Amino acid sequence: TAGITQAPTSQILAAGRSMTLRCTQDMRHNAMYWYRQDLGLGLRLIHYSNTAGTTGKGEVPDGYSVSRANTDDFPLTLASAVPSQTSVYFCASSSGTGGAGELFFGEGSRLTVL
Amino acid sequence: QKEVEQNSGPLSVPEGAIASLNCTYSDRGSQSFFWYRQYSGKSPELIMFIYSNGDKEDGRFTAQLNKASQYVSLLIRDSQPSDSATYLCAVHSGGGADGLTFGKGTHLIIQP
């Protein structure tokens, strides 16, 4: 069972370049999320989507954008990367309404911005 | 600002003993509570969830919730070296699909 697939697994990116992290789920979950995880700061929510066609801002949205054209895909774009965006990015999904259900996580994308 | 607090550890427990992990949260309206386990370099995986006050048991794991004290805990009985990981407490406050708020995690080490 694939669950949630993220790509790329890791990437080194020059500052100022753009980058899209891909996330695809095959569980037909309505809700999807992007978190970043940094040492000492834990997991922090970047953006979320309740259902296809809608998105919302999380705790740390600046510098990131998302889209939700369909149920399965939820890409995260960095328009102009900065070194502070070096992090591990996790995509997650949930079937629970209102975000109350279990989150299923992808394997993560490790991004280094130089 | 919704906050979830955990002791970062490391918490060292002998093999076979009970490991007790604690978490407090700031939003009194929080409705759902989750414990995730995360091995180094891996993604978080759900261990337990609890919605109501009291205890909930699943195998060697027991989650405890006290909404009046805004406190949730995870007990691991008969701790095994494979339980060594970082344990993340997560809270959902309701009112829309705004995801879970995570604590920074407690690093647990089970000593053989």
PDB file of C-alpha atoms in Angstrom:
ATOM      1  CA  THR A   1       0.000   0.000   0.000  1.00  0.00           C
ATOM      2  CA  ALA A   2       1.601   3.271  -1.120  1.00  0.00           C
ATOM      3  CA  GLY A   3      -0.222   5.657   1.235  1.00  0.00           C
ATOM      4  CA  ILE A   4       1.530   8.987   0.831  1.00  0.00           C
ATOM      5  CA  THR A   5       4.356   9.464  -1.630  1.00  0.00           C
ATOM      6  CA  GLN A   6       6.680  12.443  -1.430  1.00  0.00           C
ATOM      7  CA  ALA A   7       9.299  13.536  -3.955  1.00  0.00           C
ATOM      8  CA  PRO A   8      12.107  14.257  -3.995  1.00  0.00           C
ATOM      9  CA  THR A   9      13.513  12.390  -1.004  1.00  0.00           C
ATOM     10  CA  SER A  10      16.255  14.952  -0.673  1.00  0.00           C
ATOM     11  CA  GLN A  11      17.397  18.015  -2.559  1.00  0.00           C
ATOM     12  CA  ILE A  12      20.107  20.643  -2.376  1.00  0.00           C
ATOM     13  CA  LEU A  13      18.933  23.980  -3.684  1.00  0.00           C
ATOM     14  CA  ALA A  14      20.684  27.283  -4.287  1.00  0.00           C
ATOM     15  CA  ALA A  15      19.212  30.271  -2.497  1.00  0.00           C
ATOM     16  CA  GLY A  16      16.860  32.247  -4.706  1.00  0.00           C
ATOM     17  CA  ARG A  17      15.812  29.235  -6.779  1.00  0.00           C
ATOM     18  CA  SER A  18      12.286  27.883  -6.800  1.00  0.00           C
ATOM     19  CA  MET A  19      11.346  24.362  -5.825  1.00  0.00           C
ATOM     20  CA  THR A  20       8.181  22.281  -5.698  1.00  0.00           C
ATOM     21  CA  LEU A  21       7.880  19.384  -3.291  1.00  0.00           C
ATOM     22  CA  ARG A  22       5.395  16.841  -4.519  1.00  0.00           C
ATOM     23  CA  CYS A  23       2.917  14.892  -2.424  1.00  0.00           C
ATOM     24  CA  THR A  24       0.441  12.289  -3.632  1.00  0.00           C
ATOM     25  CA  GLN A  25      -1.908  10.131  -1.577  1.00  0.00           C
ATOM     26  CA  ASP A  26      -3.941   7.130  -2.668  1.00  0.00           C
ATOM     27  CA  MET A  27      -6.213   6.880   0.373  1.00  0.00           C
ATOM     28  CA  ARG A  28      -8.833   9.353  -0.914  1.00  0.00           C
ATOM     29  CA  HIS A  29      -8.419  11.434   2.219  1.00  0.00           C
ATOM     30  CA  ASN A  30     -10.069  14.846   2.146  1.00  0.00           C
ATOM     31  CA  ALA A  31      -7.578  16.681   4.352  1.00  0.00           C
ATOM     32  CA  MET A  32      -3.897  17.135   3.551  1.00  0.00           C
ATOM     33  CA  TYR A  33      -1.124  18.995   5.347  1.00  0.00           C
ATOM     34  CA  TRP A  34       2.455  20.170   4.986  1.00  0.00           C
ATOM     35  CA  TYR A  35       4.675  20.278   8.070  1.00  0.00           C
ATOM     36  CA  ARG A  36       8.309  21.170   8.469  1.00  0.00           C
ATOM     37  CA  GLN A  37      10.438  19.606  11.174  1.00  0.00           C
ATOM     38  CA  ASP A  38      13.481  21.352  12.590  1.00  0.00           C
ATOM     39  CA  LEU A  39      15.753  20.286  15.420  1.00  0.00           C
ATOM     40  CA  GLY A  40      14.571  21.849  18.643  1.00  0.00           C
ATOM     41  CA  LEU A  41      11.400  23.231  17.078  1.00  0.00           C
ATOM     42  CA  GLY A  42       9.435  20.088  16.341  1.00  0.00           C
ATOM     43  CA  LEU A  43       6.783  19.752  13.656  1.00  0.00           C
ATOM     44  CA  ARG A  44       5.179  22.983  12.535  1.00  0.00           C
ATOM     45  CA  LEU A  45       2.228  23.301  10.171  1.00  0.00           C
ATOM     46  CA  ILE A  46       2.907  25.263   6.974  1.00  0.00           C
ATOM     47  CA  HIS A  47      -0.333  24.937   4.977  1.00  0.00           C
ATOM     48  CA  TYR A  48      -3.318  22.674   4.939  1.00  0.00           C
ATOM     49  CA  SER A  49      -6.239  21.769   2.720  1.00  0.00           C
ATOM     50  CA  ASN A  50      -9.641  20.617   3.979  1.00  0.00           C
ATOM     51  CA  THR A  51     -10.720  19.357   0.567  1.00  0.00           C
ATOM     52  CA  ALA A  52      -9.894  19.750  -3.106  1.00  0.00           C
ATOM     53  CA  GLY A  53     -10.072  23.383  -4.162  1.00  0.00           C
ATOM     54  CA  THR A  54      -9.467  24.868  -0.707  1.00  0.00           C
ATOM     55  CA  THR A  55      -6.287  25.693   1.199  1.00  0.00           C
ATOM     56  CA  GLY A  56      -5.411  27.429   4.452  1.00  0.00           C
ATOM     57  CA  LYS A  57      -2.398  28.854   6.242  1.00  0.00           C
ATOM     58  CA  GLY A  58      -0.783  27.124   9.167  1.00  0.00           C
ATOM     59  CA  GLU A  59       1.664  28.364  11.755  1.00  0.00           C
ATOM     60  CA  VAL A  60       4.594  29.129   9.399  1.00  0.00           C
ATOM     61  CA  PRO A  61       3.217  29.865   5.892  1.00  0.00           C
ATOM     62  CA  ASP A  62       5.541  32.670   4.795  1.00  0.00           C
ATOM     63  CA  GLY A  63       7.650  31.822   1.756  1.00  0.00           C
ATOM     64  CA  TYR A  64       5.500  28.824   0.813  1.00  0.00           C
ATOM     65  CA  SER A  65       2.464  28.291  -1.382  1.00  0.00           C
ATOM     66  CA  VAL A  66       0.245  25.279  -2.019  1.00  0.00           C
ATOM     67  CA  SER A  67      -2.495  24.212  -4.379  1.00  0.00           C
ATOM     68  CA  ARG A  68      -5.091  21.455  -4.257  1.00  0.00           C
ATOM     69  CA  ALA A  69      -6.405  20.865  -7.742  1.00  0.00           C
ATOM     70  CA  ASN A  70      -7.635  17.354  -6.913  1.00  0.00           C
ATOM     71  CA  THR A  71      -8.028  15.017  -3.945  1.00  0.00           C
ATOM     72  CA  ASP A  72      -4.774  13.146  -4.413  1.00  0.00           C
ATOM     73  CA  ASP A  73      -2.128  15.842  -4.956  1.00  0.00           C
ATOM     74  CA  PHE A  74      -0.925  18.618  -2.676  1.00  0.00           C
ATOM     75  CA  PRO A  75       2.316  20.222  -3.918  1.00  0.00           C
ATOM     76  CA  LEU A  76       4.301  22.703  -1.831  1.00  0.00           C
ATOM     77  CA  THR A  77       6.183  25.450  -3.671  1.00  0.00           C
ATOM     78  CA  LEU A  78       9.040  27.604  -2.490  1.00  0.00           C
ATOM     79  CA  ALA A  79       9.095  30.547  -4.888  1.00  0.00           C
ATOM     80  CA  SER A  80      12.513  31.882  -3.883  1.00  0.00           C
ATOM     81  CA  ALA A  81      14.284  29.631  -1.409  1.00  0.00           C
ATOM     82  CA  VAL A  82      16.235  30.999   1.562  1.00  0.00           C
ATOM     83  CA  PRO A  83      18.642  29.137   3.879  1.00  0.00           C
ATOM     84  CA  SER A  84      16.115  29.263   6.754  1.00  0.00           C
ATOM     85  CA  GLN A  85      13.914  26.954   4.691  1.00  0.00           C
ATOM     86  CA  THR A  86      16.461  24.173   5.141  1.00  0.00           C
ATOM     87  CA  SER A  87      14.379  21.516   6.868  1.00  0.00           C
ATOM     88  CA  VAL A  88      12.695  18.153   6.597  1.00  0.00           C
ATOM     89  CA  TYR A  89       9.255  18.520   5.051  1.00  0.00           C
ATOM     90  CA  PHE A  90       6.479  16.055   5.778  1.00  0.00           C
ATOM     91  CA  CYS A  91       3.250  15.763   3.866  1.00  0.00           C
ATOM     92  CA  ALA A  92       0.341  14.197   5.742  1.00  0.00           C
ATOM     93  CA  SER A  93      -3.289  13.334   5.153  1.00  0.00           C
ATOM     94  CA  SER A  94      -6.317  12.597   7.267  1.00  0.00           C
ATOM     95  CA  SER A  95      -9.762  11.172   6.687  1.00  0.00           C
ATOM     96  CA  GLY A  96     -11.152  12.772   9.832  1.00  0.00           C
ATOM     97  CA  THR A  97     -13.426  15.745   9.459  1.00  0.00           C
ATOM     98  CA  GLY A  98     -12.176  18.937  11.011  1.00  0.00           C
ATOM     99  CA  GLY A  99      -8.693  17.480  11.286  1.00  0.00           C
ATOM    100  CA  ALA A 100      -9.699  15.285  14.213  1.00  0.00           C
ATOM    101  CA  GLY A 101      -8.581  12.045  12.659  1.00  0.00           C
ATOM    102  CA  GLU A 102      -5.237  10.337  12.585  1.00  0.00           C
ATOM    103  CA  LEU A 103      -2.577  11.891  10.393  1.00  0.00           C
ATOM    104  CA  PHE A 104      -0.761   9.604   7.985  1.00  0.00           C
ATOM    105  CA  PHE A 105       2.687  10.891   7.069  1.00  0.00           C
ATOM    106  CA  GLY A 106       4.822  10.535   3.996  1.00  0.00           C
ATOM    107  CA  GLU A 107       8.485   9.606   4.317  1.00  0.00           C
ATOM    108  CA  GLY A 108       9.637  13.204   4.191  1.00  0.00           C
ATOM    109  CA  SER A 109      11.675  15.403   1.877  1.00  0.00           C
ATOM    110  CA  ARG A 110      14.987  16.717   3.166  1.00  0.00           C
ATOM    111  CA  LEU A 111      15.723  20.123   1.671  1.00  0.00           C
ATOM    112  CA  THR A 112      19.003  21.991   2.027  1.00  0.00           C
ATOM    113  CA  VAL A 113      19.147  25.591   0.821  1.00  0.00           C
ATOM    114  CA  LEU A 114      22.647  26.968   0.347  1.00  0.00           C
TER     115      LEU A 114
ATOM    116  CA  GLN B   1      -1.131  30.582  20.466  1.00  0.00           C
ATOM    117  CA  LYS B   2      -1.785  26.900  20.932  1.00  0.00           C
ATOM    118  CA  GLU B   3       1.078  25.224  22.759  1.00  0.00           C
ATOM    119  CA  VAL B   4       1.932  21.625  23.497  1.00  0.00           C
ATOM    120  CA  GLU B   5       4.741  21.092  25.975  1.00  0.00           C
ATOM    121  CA  GLN B   6       6.891  18.011  26.462  1.00  0.00           C
ATOM    122  CA  ASN B   7      10.109  17.363  28.303  1.00  0.00           C
ATOM    123  CA  SER B   8      12.717  16.888  25.564  1.00  0.00           C
ATOM    124  CA  GLY B   9      14.675  14.294  27.557  1.00  0.00           C
ATOM    125  CA  PRO B  10      16.483  12.109  26.999  1.00  0.00           C
ATOM    126  CA  LEU B  11      14.452   9.883  29.272  1.00  0.00           C
ATOM    127  CA  SER B  12      16.409   6.749  30.085  1.00  0.00           C
ATOM    128  CA  VAL B  13      14.498   3.676  31.281  1.00  0.00           C
ATOM    129  CA  PRO B  14      15.789   0.148  31.966  1.00  0.00           C
ATOM    130  CA  GLU B  15      14.492  -2.632  29.760  1.00  0.00           C
ATOM    131  CA  GLY B  16      11.369  -4.197  31.216  1.00  0.00           C
ATOM    132  CA  ALA B  17      10.417  -1.131  33.260  1.00  0.00           C
ATOM    133  CA  ILE B  18       7.543   1.287  32.688  1.00  0.00           C
ATOM    134  CA  ALA B  19       8.298   4.394  30.633  1.00  0.00           C
ATOM    135  CA  SER B  20       6.126   7.410  31.444  1.00  0.00           C
ATOM    136  CA  LEU B  21       5.876  10.243  28.946  1.00  0.00           C
ATOM    137  CA  ASN B  22       4.036  13.443  29.761  1.00  0.00           C
ATOM    138  CA  CYS B  23       2.485  16.297  27.813  1.00  0.00           C
ATOM    139  CA  THR B  24       0.581  19.457  28.693  1.00  0.00           C
ATOM    140  CA  TYR B  25      -1.429  21.652  26.352  1.00  0.00           C
ATOM    141  CA  SER B  26      -2.613  25.230  26.524  1.00  0.00           C
ATOM    142  CA  ASP B  27      -5.891  25.230  24.573  1.00  0.00           C
ATOM    143  CA  ARG B  28      -8.680  24.196  26.927  1.00  0.00           C
ATOM    144  CA  GLY B  29     -10.921  23.593  23.917  1.00  0.00           C
ATOM    145  CA  SER B  30      -8.718  20.774  22.628  1.00  0.00           C
ATOM    146  CA  GLN B  31     -10.711  17.715  21.706  1.00  0.00           C
ATOM    147  CA  SER B  32      -8.414  15.022  20.345  1.00  0.00           C
ATOM    148  CA  PHE B  33      -5.048  13.846  21.588  1.00  0.00           C
ATOM    149  CA  PHE B  34      -2.478  11.706  19.837  1.00  0.00           C
ATOM    150  CA  TRP B  35       0.837  10.049  20.571  1.00  0.00           C
ATOM    151  CA  TYR B  36       3.217   9.472  17.675  1.00  0.00           C
ATOM    152  CA  ARG B  37       6.494   7.583  17.676  1.00  0.00           C
ATOM    153  CA  GLN B  38       9.315   8.745  15.430  1.00  0.00           C
ATOM    154  CA  TYR B  39      12.490   6.803  14.850  1.00  0.00           C
ATOM    155  CA  SER B  40      15.555   8.773  13.789  1.00  0.00           C
ATOM    156  CA  GLY B  41      15.361   9.676  10.114  1.00  0.00           C
ATOM    157  CA  LYS B  42      11.837   8.304   9.742  1.00  0.00           C
ATOM    158  CA  SER B  43       8.363   9.771   9.635  1.00  0.00           C
ATOM    159  CA  PRO B  44       6.027   9.862  12.653  1.00  0.00           C
ATOM    160  CA  GLU B  45       3.687   6.926  13.149  1.00  0.00           C
ATOM    161  CA  LEU B  46       0.593   6.839  15.332  1.00  0.00           C
ATOM    162  CA  ILE B  47       0.800   4.910  18.605  1.00  0.00           C
ATOM    163  CA  MET B  48      -2.398   5.903  20.371  1.00  0.00           C
ATOM    164  CA  PHE B  49      -5.201   8.423  20.294  1.00  0.00           C
ATOM    165  CA  ILE B  50      -7.578   9.412  23.085  1.00  0.00           C
ATOM    166  CA  TYR B  51     -10.622  11.646  23.126  1.00  0.00           C
ATOM    167  CA  SER B  52     -12.186  11.135  26.579  1.00  0.00           C
ATOM    168  CA  ASN B  53     -10.941  11.610  30.112  1.00  0.00           C
ATOM    169  CA  GLY B  54      -9.436   8.531  31.685  1.00  0.00           C
ATOM    170  CA  ASP B  55      -7.253   5.703  30.479  1.00  0.00           C
ATOM    171  CA  LYS B  56      -7.107   3.912  27.162  1.00  0.00           C
ATOM    172  CA  GLU B  57      -5.069   0.739  26.823  1.00  0.00           C
ATOM    173  CA  ASP B  58      -3.672  -0.901  23.691  1.00  0.00           C
ATOM    174  CA  GLY B  59      -1.249  -3.726  24.302  1.00  0.00           C
ATOM    175  CA  ARG B  60       1.769  -2.408  26.204  1.00  0.00           C
ATOM    176  CA  PHE B  61       0.644   1.189  25.730  1.00  0.00           C
ATOM    177  CA  THR B  62      -1.745   3.198  27.916  1.00  0.00           C
ATOM    178  CA  ALA B  63      -2.785   6.753  27.163  1.00  0.00           C
ATOM    179  CA  GLN B  64      -4.140   8.862  30.010  1.00  0.00           C
ATOM    180  CA  LEU B  65      -6.099  12.097  29.601  1.00  0.00           C
ATOM    181  CA  ASN B  66      -7.069  14.669  32.195  1.00  0.00           C
ATOM    182  CA  LYS B  67      -8.800  17.595  30.504  1.00  0.00           C
ATOM    183  CA  ALA B  68      -9.251  19.533  33.759  1.00  0.00           C
ATOM    184  CA  SER B  69      -5.490  19.558  34.242  1.00  0.00           C
ATOM    185  CA  GLN B  70      -4.820  19.826  30.476  1.00  0.00           C
ATOM    186  CA  TYR B  71      -2.539  16.862  30.727  1.00  0.00           C
ATOM    187  CA  VAL B  72      -2.048  13.756  28.626  1.00  0.00           C
ATOM    188  CA  SER B  73       0.432  10.956  29.210  1.00  0.00           C
ATOM    189  CA  LEU B  74       1.658   7.759  27.603  1.00  0.00           C
ATOM    190  CA  LEU B  75       2.772   4.741  29.596  1.00  0.00           C
ATOM    191  CA  ILE B  76       4.815   1.995  27.979  1.00  0.00           C
ATOM    192  CA  ARG B  77       4.902  -1.217  29.992  1.00  0.00           C
ATOM    193  CA  ASP B  78       7.647  -3.846  29.691  1.00  0.00           C
ATOM    194  CA  SER B  79       9.819  -1.399  27.769  1.00  0.00           C
ATOM    195  CA  GLN B  80      11.898  -2.886  24.975  1.00  0.00           C
ATOM    196  CA  PRO B  81      15.020  -1.513  23.258  1.00  0.00           C
ATOM    197  CA  SER B  82      12.889  -1.182  20.112  1.00  0.00           C
ATOM    198  CA  ASP B  83      10.790   1.396  21.978  1.00  0.00           C
ATOM    199  CA  SER B  84      13.769   3.771  21.895  1.00  0.00           C
ATOM    200  CA  ALA B  85      12.562   6.679  19.787  1.00  0.00           C
ATOM    201  CA  THR B  86      11.209  10.200  20.027  1.00  0.00           C
ATOM    202  CA  TYR B  87       7.586  10.368  21.156  1.00  0.00           C
ATOM    203  CA  LEU B  88       5.490  13.256  19.905  1.00  0.00           C
ATOM    204  CA  CYS B  89       2.367  14.463  21.646  1.00  0.00           C
ATOM    205  CA  ALA B  90      -0.159  16.070  19.287  1.00  0.00           C
ATOM    206  CA  VAL B  91      -3.385  17.910  19.983  1.00  0.00           C
ATOM    207  CA  HIS B  92      -6.337  18.938  17.842  1.00  0.00           C
ATOM    208  CA  SER B  93      -8.418  21.844  18.969  1.00  0.00           C
ATOM    209  CA  GLY B  94     -11.381  21.476  16.630  1.00  0.00           C
ATOM    210  CA  GLY B  95     -13.111  24.193  14.642  1.00  0.00           C
ATOM    211  CA  GLY B  96     -11.830  23.207  11.243  1.00  0.00           C
ATOM    212  CA  ALA B  97      -9.201  21.106   9.495  1.00  0.00           C
ATOM    213  CA  ASP B  98      -6.225  23.066  10.738  1.00  0.00           C
ATOM    214  CA  GLY B  99      -4.170  20.026  11.509  1.00  0.00           C
ATOM    215  CA  LEU B 100      -2.566  18.911  14.733  1.00  0.00           C
ATOM    216  CA  THR B 101      -0.328  20.957  17.016  1.00  0.00           C
ATOM    217  CA  PHE B 102       2.719  18.933  17.995  1.00  0.00           C
ATOM    218  CA  GLY B 103       4.976  19.072  20.987  1.00  0.00           C
ATOM    219  CA  LYS B 104       8.708  19.027  20.363  1.00  0.00           C
ATOM    220  CA  GLY B 105       8.937  15.424  21.457  1.00  0.00           C
ATOM    221  CA  THR B 106      10.552  13.388  24.220  1.00  0.00           C
ATOM    222  CA  HIS B 107      13.585  11.289  23.337  1.00  0.00           C
ATOM    223  CA  LEU B 108      13.211   7.911  25.052  1.00  0.00           C
ATOM    224  CA  ILE B 109      16.127   5.531  25.521  1.00  0.00           C
ATOM    225  CA  ILE B 110      15.509   1.974  26.730  1.00  0.00           C
ATOM    226  CA  GLN B 111      18.674   0.591  28.248  1.00  0.00           C
ATOM    227  CA  PRO B 112      19.216  -3.187  27.713  1.00  0.00           C
TER     228      PRO B 112
END
